[in-house]
Coordinates of C-alpha atoms (C1' of nucleotides) in Angstrom, one line a residue:
Chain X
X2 CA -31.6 -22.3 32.3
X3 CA -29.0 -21.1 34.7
X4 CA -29.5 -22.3 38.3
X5 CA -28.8 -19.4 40.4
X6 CA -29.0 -21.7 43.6
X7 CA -27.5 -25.4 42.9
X8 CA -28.0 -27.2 39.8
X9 CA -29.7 -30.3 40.9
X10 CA -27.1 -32.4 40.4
X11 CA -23.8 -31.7 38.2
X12 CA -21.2 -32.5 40.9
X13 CA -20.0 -29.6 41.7
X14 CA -19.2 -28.0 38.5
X15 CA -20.1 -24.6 39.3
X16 CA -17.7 -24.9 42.4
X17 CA -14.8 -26.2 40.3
X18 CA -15.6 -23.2 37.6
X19 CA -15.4 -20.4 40.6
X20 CA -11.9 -21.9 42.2
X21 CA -10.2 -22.2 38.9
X22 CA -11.5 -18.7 37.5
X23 CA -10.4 -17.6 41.0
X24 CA -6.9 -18.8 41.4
X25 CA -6.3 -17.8 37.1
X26 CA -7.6 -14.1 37.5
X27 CA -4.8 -13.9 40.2
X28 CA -2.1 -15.1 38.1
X29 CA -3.2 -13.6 34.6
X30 CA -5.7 -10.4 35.4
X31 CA -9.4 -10.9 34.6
X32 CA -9.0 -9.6 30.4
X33 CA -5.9 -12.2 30.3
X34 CA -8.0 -14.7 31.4
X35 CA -10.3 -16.5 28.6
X36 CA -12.9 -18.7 29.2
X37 CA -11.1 -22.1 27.7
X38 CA -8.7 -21.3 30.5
X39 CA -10.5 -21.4 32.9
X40 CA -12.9 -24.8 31.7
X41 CA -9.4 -26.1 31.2
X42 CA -8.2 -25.8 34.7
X43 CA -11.5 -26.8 36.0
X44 CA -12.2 -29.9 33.9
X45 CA -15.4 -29.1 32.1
X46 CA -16.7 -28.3 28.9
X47 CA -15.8 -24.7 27.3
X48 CA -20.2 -24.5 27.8
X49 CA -20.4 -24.8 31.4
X50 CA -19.1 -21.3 32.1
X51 CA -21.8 -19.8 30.3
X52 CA -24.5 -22.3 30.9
X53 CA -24.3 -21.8 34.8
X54 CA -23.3 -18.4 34.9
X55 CA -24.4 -16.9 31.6
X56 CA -21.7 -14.7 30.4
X57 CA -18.1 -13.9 31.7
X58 CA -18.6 -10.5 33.8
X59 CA -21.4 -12.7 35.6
X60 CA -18.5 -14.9 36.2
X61 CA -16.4 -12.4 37.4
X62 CA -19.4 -11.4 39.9
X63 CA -19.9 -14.0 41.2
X64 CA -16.3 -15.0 41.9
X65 CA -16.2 -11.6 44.3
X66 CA -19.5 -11.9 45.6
X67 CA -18.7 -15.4 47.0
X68 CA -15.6 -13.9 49.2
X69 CA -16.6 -10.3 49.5
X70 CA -19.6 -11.4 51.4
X71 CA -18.7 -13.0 54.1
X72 CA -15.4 -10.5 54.4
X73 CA -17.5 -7.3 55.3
X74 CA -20.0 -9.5 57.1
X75 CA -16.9 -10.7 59.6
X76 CA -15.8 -6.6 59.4
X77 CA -18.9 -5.4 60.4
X78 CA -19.4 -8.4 63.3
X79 CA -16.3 -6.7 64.5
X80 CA -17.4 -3.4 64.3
X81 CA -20.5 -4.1 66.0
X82 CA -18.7 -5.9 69.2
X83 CA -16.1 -3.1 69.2
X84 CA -19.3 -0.6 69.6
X85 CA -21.3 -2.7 72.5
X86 CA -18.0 -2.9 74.7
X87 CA -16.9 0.5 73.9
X88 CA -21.1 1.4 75.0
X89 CA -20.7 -1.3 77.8
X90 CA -17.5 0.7 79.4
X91 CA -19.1 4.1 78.8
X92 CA -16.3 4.8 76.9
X93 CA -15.1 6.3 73.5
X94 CA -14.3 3.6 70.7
X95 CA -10.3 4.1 69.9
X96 CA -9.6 4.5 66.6
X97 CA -7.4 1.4 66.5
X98 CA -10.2 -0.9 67.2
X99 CA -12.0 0.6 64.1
X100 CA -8.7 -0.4 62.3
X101 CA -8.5 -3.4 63.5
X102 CA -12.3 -4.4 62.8
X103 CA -11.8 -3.1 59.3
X104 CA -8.4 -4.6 58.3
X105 CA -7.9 -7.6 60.7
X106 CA -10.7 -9.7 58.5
X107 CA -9.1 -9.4 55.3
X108 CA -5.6 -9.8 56.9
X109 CA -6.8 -12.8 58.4
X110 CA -8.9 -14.1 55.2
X111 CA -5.1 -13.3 53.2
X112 CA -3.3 -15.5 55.6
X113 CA -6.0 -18.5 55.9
X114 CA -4.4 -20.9 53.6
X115 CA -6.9 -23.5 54.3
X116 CA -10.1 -21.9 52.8
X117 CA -8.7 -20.6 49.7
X118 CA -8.6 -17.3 50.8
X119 CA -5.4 -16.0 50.3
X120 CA -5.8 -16.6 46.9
X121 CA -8.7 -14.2 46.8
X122 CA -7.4 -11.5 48.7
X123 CA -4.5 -11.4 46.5
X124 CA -7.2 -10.9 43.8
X125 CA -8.9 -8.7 45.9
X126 CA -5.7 -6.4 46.3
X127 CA -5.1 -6.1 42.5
X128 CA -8.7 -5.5 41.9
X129 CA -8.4 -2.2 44.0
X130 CA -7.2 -0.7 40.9
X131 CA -9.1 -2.7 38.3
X132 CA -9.5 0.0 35.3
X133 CA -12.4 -2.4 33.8
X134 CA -15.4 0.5 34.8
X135 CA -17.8 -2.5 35.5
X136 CA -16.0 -4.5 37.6
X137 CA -15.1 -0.9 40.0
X138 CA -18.8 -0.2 40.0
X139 CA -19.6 -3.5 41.0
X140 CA -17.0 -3.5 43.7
X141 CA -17.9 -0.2 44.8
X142 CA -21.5 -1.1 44.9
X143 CA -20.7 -4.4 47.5
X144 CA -18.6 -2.3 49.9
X145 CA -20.8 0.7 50.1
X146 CA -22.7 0.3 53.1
X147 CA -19.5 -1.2 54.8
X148 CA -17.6 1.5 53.9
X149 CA -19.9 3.9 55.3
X150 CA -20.4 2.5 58.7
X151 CA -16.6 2.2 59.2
X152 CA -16.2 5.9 58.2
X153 CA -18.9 7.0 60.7
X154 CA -17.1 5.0 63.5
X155 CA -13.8 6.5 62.3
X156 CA -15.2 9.8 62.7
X157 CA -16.7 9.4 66.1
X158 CA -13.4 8.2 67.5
X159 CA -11.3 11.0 65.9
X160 CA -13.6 14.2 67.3
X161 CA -11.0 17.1 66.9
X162 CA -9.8 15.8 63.4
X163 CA -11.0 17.0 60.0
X164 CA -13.4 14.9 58.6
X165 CA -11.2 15.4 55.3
X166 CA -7.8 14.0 57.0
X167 CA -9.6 10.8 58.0
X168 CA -11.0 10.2 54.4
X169 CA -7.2 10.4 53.1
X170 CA -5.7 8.8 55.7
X171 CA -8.5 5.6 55.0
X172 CA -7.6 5.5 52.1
X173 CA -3.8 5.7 52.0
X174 CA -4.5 3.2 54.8
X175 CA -6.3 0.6 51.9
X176 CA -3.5 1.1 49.3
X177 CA -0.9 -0.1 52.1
X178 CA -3.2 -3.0 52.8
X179 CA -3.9 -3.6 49.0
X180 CA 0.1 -4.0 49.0
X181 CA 0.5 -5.9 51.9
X182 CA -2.1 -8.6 51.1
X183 CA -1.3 -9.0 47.3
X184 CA 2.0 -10.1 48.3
X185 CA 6.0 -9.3 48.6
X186 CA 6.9 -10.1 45.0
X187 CA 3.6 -7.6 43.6
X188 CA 6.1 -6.0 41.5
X189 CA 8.8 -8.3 42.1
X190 CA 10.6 -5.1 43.8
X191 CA 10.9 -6.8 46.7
X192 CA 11.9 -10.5 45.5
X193 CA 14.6 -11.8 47.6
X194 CA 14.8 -8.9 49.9
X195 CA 12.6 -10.7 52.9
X196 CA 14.2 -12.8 55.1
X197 CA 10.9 -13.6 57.0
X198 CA 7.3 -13.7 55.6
X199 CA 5.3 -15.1 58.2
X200 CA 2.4 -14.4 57.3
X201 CA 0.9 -14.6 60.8
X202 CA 3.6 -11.2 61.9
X203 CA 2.0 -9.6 59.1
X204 CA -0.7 -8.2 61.0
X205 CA 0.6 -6.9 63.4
X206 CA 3.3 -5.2 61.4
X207 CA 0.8 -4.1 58.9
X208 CA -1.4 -2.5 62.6
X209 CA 1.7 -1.2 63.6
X210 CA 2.2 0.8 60.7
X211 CA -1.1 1.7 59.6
X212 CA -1.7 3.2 63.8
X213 CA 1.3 5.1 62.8
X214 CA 0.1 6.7 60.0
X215 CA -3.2 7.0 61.3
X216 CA -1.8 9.2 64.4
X217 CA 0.2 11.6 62.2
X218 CA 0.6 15.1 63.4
X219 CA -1.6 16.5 60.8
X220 CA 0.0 18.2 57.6
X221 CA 1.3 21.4 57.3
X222 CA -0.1 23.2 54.4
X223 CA 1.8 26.5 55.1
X224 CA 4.4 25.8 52.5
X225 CA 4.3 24.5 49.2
X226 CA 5.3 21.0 48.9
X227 CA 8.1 19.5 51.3
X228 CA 5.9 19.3 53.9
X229 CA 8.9 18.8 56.8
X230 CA 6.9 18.9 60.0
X231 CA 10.0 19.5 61.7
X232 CA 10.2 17.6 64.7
X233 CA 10.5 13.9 65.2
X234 CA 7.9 11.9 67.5
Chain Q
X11 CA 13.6 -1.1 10.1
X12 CA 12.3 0.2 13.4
X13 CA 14.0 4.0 14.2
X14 CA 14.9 3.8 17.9
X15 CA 15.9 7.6 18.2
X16 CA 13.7 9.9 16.4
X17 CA 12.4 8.6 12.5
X18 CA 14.6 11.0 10.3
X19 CA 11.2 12.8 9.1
X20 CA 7.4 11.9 10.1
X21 CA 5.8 15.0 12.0
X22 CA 5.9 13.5 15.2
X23 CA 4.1 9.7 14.9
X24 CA 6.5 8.2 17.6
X25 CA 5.3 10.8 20.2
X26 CA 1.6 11.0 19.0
X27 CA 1.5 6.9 19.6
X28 CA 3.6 7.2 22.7
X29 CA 1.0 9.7 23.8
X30 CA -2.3 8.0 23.1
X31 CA -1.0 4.2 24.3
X32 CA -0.6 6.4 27.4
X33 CA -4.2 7.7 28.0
X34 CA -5.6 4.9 26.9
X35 CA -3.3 2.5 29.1
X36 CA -4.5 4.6 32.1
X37 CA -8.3 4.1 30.9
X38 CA -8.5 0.8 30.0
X39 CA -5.4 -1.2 30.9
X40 CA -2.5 -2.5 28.9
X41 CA -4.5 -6.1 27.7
X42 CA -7.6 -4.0 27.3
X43 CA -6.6 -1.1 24.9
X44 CA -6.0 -2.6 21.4
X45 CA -3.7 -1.0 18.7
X46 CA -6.5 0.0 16.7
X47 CA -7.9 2.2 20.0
X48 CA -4.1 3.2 19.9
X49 CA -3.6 4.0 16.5
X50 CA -7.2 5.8 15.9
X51 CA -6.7 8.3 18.3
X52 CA -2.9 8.9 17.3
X53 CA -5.0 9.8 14.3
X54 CA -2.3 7.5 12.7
X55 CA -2.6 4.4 10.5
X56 CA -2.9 0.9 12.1
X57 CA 0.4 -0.5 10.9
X58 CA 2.4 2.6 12.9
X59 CA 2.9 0.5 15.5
X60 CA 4.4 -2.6 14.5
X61 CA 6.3 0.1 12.4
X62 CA 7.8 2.2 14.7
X63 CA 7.9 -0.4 17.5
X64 CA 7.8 -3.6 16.6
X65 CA 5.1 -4.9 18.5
X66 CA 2.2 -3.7 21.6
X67 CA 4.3 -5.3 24.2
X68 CA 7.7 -2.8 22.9
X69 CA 5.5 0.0 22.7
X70 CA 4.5 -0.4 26.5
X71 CA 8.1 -1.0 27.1
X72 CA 8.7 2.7 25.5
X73 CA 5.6 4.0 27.6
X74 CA 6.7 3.7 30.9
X75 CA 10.8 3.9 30.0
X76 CA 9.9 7.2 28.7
X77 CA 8.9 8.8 32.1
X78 CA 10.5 6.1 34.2
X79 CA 14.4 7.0 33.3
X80 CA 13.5 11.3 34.5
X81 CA 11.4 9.5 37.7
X82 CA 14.2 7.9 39.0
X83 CA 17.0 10.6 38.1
X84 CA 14.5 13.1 39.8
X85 CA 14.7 10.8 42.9
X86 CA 18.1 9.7 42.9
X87 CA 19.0 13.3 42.0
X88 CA 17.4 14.5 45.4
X89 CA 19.1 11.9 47.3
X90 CA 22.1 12.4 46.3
X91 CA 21.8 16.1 47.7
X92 CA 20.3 15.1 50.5
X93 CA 23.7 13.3 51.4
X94 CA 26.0 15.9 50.1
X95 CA 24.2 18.0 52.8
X96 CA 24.1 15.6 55.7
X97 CA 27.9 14.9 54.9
X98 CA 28.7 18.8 55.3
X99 CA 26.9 19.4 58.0
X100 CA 28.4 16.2 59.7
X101 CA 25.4 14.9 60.5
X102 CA 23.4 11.9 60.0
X103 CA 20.6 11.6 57.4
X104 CA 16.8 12.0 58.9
X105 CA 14.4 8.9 57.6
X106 CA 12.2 11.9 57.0
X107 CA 14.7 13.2 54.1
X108 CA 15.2 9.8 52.4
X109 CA 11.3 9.4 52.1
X110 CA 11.0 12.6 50.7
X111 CA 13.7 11.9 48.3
X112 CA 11.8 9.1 47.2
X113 CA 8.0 10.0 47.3
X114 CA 8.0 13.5 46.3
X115 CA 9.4 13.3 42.7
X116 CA 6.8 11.1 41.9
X117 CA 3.9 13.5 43.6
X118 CA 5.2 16.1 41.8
X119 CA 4.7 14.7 38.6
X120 CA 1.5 13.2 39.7
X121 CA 0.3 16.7 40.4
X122 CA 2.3 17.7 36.9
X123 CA -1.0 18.9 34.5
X124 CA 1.1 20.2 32.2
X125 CA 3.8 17.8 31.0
X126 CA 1.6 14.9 31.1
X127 CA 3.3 13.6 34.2
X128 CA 0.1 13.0 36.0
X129 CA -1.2 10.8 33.1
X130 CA 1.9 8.7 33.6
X131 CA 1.6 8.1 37.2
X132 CA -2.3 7.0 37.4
X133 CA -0.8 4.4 35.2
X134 CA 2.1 3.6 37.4
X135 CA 0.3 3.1 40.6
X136 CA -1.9 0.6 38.8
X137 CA 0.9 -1.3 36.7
X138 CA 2.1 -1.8 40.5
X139 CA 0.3 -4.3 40.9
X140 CA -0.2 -5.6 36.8
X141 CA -0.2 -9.5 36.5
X142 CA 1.4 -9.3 33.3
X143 CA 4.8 -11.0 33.5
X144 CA 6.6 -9.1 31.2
X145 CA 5.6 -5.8 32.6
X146 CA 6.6 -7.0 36.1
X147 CA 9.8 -8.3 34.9
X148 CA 10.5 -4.9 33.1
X149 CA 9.5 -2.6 35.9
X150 CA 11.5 -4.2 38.5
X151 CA 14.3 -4.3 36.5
X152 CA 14.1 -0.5 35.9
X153 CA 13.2 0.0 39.8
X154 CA 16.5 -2.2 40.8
X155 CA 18.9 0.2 40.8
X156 CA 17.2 3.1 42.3
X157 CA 15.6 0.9 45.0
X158 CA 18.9 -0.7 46.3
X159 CA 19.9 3.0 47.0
X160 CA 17.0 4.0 48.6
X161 CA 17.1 1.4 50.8
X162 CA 20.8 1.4 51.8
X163 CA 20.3 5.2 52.6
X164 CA 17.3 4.2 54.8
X165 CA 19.1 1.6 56.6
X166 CA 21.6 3.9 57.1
X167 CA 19.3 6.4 58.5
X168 CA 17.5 4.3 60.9
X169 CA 20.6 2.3 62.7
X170 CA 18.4 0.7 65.5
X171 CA 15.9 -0.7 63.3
X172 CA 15.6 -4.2 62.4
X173 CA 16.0 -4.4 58.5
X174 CA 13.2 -6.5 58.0
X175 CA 10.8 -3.8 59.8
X176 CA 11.8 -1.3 57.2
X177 CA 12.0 -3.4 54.5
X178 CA 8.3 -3.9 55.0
X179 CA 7.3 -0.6 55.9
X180 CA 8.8 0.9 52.4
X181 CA 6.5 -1.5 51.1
X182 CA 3.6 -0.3 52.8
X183 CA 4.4 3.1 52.1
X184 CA 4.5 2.5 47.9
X185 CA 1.1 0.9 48.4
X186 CA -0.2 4.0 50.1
X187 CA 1.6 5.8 47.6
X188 CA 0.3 4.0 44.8
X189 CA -3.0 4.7 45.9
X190 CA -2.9 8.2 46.7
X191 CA -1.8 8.9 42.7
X192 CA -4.1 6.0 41.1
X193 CA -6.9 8.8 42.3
X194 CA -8.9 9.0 45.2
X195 CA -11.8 7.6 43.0
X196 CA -9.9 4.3 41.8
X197 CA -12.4 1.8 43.0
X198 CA -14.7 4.9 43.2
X199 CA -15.5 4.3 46.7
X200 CA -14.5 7.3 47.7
X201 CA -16.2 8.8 44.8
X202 CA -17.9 12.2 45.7
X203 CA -16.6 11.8 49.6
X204 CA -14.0 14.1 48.9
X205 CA -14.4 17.8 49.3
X206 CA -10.7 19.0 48.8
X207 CA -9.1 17.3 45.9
X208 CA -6.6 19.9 45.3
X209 CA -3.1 18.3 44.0
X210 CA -0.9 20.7 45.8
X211 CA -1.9 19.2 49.3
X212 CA -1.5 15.5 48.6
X213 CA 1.7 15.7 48.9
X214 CA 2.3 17.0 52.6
X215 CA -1.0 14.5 53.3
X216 CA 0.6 11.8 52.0
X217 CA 4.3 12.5 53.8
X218 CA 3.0 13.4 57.0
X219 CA 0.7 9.6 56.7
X220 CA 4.1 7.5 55.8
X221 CA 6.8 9.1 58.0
X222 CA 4.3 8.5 60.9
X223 CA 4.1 4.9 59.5
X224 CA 7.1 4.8 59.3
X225 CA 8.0 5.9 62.7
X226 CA 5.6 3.7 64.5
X227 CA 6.3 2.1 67.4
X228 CA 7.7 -1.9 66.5
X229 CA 5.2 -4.5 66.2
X230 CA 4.8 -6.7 68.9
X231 CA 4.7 -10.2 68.0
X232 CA 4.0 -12.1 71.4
X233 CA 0.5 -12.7 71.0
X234 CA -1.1 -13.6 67.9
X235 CA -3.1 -11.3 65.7
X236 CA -4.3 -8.3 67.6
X237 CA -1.3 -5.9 68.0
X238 CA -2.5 -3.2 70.5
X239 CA 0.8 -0.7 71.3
X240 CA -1.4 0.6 74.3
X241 CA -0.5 3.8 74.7
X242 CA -1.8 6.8 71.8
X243 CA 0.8 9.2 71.3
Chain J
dT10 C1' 15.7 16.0 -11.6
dT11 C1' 16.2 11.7 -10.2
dA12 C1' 17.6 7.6 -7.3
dG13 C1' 16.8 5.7 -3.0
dA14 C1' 15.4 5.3 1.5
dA15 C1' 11.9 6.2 5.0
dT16 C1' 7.2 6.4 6.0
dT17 C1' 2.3 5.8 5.3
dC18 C1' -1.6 3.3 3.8
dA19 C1' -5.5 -0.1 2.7
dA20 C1' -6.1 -4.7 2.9
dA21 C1' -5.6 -9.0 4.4
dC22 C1' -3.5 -12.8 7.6
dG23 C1' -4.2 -16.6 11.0
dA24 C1' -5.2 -17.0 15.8
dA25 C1' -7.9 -16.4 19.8
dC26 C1' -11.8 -14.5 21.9
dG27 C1' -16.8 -15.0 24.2
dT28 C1' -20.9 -17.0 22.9
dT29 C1' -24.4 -20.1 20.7
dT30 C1' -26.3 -24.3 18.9
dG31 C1' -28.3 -28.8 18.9
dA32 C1' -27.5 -33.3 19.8
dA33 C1' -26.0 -36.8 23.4
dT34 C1' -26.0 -38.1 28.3
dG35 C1' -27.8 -39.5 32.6
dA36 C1' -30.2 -39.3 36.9
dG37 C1' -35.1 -38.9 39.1
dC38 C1' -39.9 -39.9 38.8
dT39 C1' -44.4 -42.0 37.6
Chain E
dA21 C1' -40.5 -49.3 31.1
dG22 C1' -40.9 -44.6 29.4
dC23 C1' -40.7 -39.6 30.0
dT24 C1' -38.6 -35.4 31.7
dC25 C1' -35.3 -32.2 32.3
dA26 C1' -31.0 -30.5 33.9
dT27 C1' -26.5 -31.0 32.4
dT28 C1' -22.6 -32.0 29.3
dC29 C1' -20.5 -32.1 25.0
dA30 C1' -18.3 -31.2 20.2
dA31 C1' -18.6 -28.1 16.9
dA32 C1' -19.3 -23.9 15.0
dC33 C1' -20.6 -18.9 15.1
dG34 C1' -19.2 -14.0 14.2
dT35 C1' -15.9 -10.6 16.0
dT36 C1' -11.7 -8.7 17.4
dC37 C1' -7.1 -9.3 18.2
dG38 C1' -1.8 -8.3 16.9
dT39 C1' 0.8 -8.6 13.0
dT40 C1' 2.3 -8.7 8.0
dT41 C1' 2.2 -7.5 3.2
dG42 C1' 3.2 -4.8 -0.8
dA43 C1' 2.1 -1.0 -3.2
dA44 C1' 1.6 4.2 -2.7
dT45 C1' 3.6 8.3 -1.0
dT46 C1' 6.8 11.6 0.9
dC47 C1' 11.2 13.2 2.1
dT48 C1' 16.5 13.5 1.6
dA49 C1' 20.5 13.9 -0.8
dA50 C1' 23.2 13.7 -4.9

DNA sequence: TTAGAATTCAAACGAACGTTTGAATGAGCT
DNA sequence: AGCTCATTCAAACGTTCGTTTGAATTCTAA
């Protein structure tokens, strides 16, 4: 029988089996990782996986559900207080403070090395672009509701701008996050090249640029490709 | 014995393989398409493979060499001329031409239906971030070159700028990159959100997003997370 | 036409995969 | 004590993986 809540006793098996699964996905990808792997790095039998989860894609599950969780509750908490000032003042919400509610969280989450975090938001980064279809669907199906109130807030701050612009620019915004958070050496591009990788100046240099982009002057579709708006600043 | 150029006869196995590992690559991943998915819809017999490459991990070696050598001639192609015109006109190059020298070759062949190219670069933007070692190892090696230009030029381009700052921001601006080509569907949480898909205009969507990354005003690291410029535009 | 090399093919190889089985273990309760 | 039941364990299941083999086939060149 698979205890859904905790097993009644059994140490803490099912915590050692989501840490290690967590911090091997990272490093290997979630095909490359095989269940004697994981057991392995977690110190129980090659049974436990599937006795307390079942199968491996429940595995995987519940690995993101753990984090995801509590990453768009904190986003939404922020999106929330953001809104009641904003109401409060009798003013507009900016569009940075949707940013910030939105990307702060997980920036903070990727730089919390207490709570095991980082690790997952590394994971989290790569997984962006997971082709396995059940693992996207099941992402997809977590951050729907998130995703949707931060759009809605997005549009509300940006009233002259096409609705269309501020979908792209989101998500250009979440690919430069995805890079960001799964780390300098992602493709080993950048190894050696960073003289400084504070994590804590990564937010703001991340807000910096992502406000940057966000502000634009709006493309120019009068021409074919080069788009060269002409001016700079 | 493996042919490295063309086989002297066989219709055109080589290509066929080259071109199914491609799709499939894109579809399923590297670990999760197996040389018997390869090989069947090659329409070619199992054993190909190991023939004509030796083994999976030279044939992805092929894959992305194939359209990675014509990327980066493309981009280092249109930086060169971007100098040779800056030089004549005795003027400094614009950050604005070095990006473009960098990002649009690979937007055009994103947006490329007929030569495959689009294929190619889904598969790029997710290998980005591919756990794999040897893949890593491969691509950056293949990057090296091509990058150290790229960011001499936009050193050169931006003299005030703290390296670091744009050392950073390049990398924020191949993550939105990478995201704009995986497909505005890759964790399908855009998925019917977009009205206006067309190709043509990613590309000034995209350039107009990163230069005004790129041009953001400098983070400000005195107090801790919440970087708040002030002023909007 | 014939010798020889290049390519294709069906079949099999050992290894690793996720999962299942059924017995051993051990704490909690009457 | 004895019973119960969740958990652990070693072993094996069937399947799929990448690769290899050796014989058939096809093409090239003399």
């Amino acid at each position: 029988m698979v205890s859904t809540t905790t097993g009644r006793h059994g140490p803490e098996t099912r915590g050692r089996i989501l840490d290690a699964a967590e911090a091997l996905f990272v490093e290997h990808g979630l095909e490359a990782t095989s269940m004697r792997m994981i057991t392995a790095l977690a110190g129980v039998n090659l049974a436990a996986v599937n006795y307390h989860f079942g199968s491996k894609e429940n595995l995987i599950q519940e690995v993101f559900r753990r984090r995801l969780g509590e990453l768009n509750q904190r986003r939404l908490a922020a999106l929330d207080q953001v809104e009641a000032d904003a109401v409060r003042a009798g003013v507009r919400v900016k569009p940075s403070q949707v940013l910030e509610a939105f990307f702060e969280p997980s920036l903070q989450m990727a730089t919390d090395l207490a709570h095991g975090g980082r690790i997952f938001m590394q994971l989290l980064g790569r997984t962006y672009t997971e082709p396995n279809a059940f693992v996207r669907k099941f992402l997809a199906a977590e951050y729907a509701d998130t995703l949707e109130r931060f759009l809605a807030a997005l549009y509300e701050s940006l009233p002259g701008v096409p609705r269309e612009e501020i979908l792209w620019r989101f998500h250009f915004m979440m690919g430069a996050t995805s890079y960001a958070i799964a780390g300098t050496d992602a493709l080993q591009l950048f190894a050696g090249k960073f003289d400084d990788e504070d994590p804590a100046r990564l937010i703001p240099r991340l807000m910096s640029f992502l406000l940057g982009g966000l502000r634009a002057p709006l493309p120019d579709f009068a021409h074919s490709g080069t788009a060269e708006p002409g001016d700079v600043r």
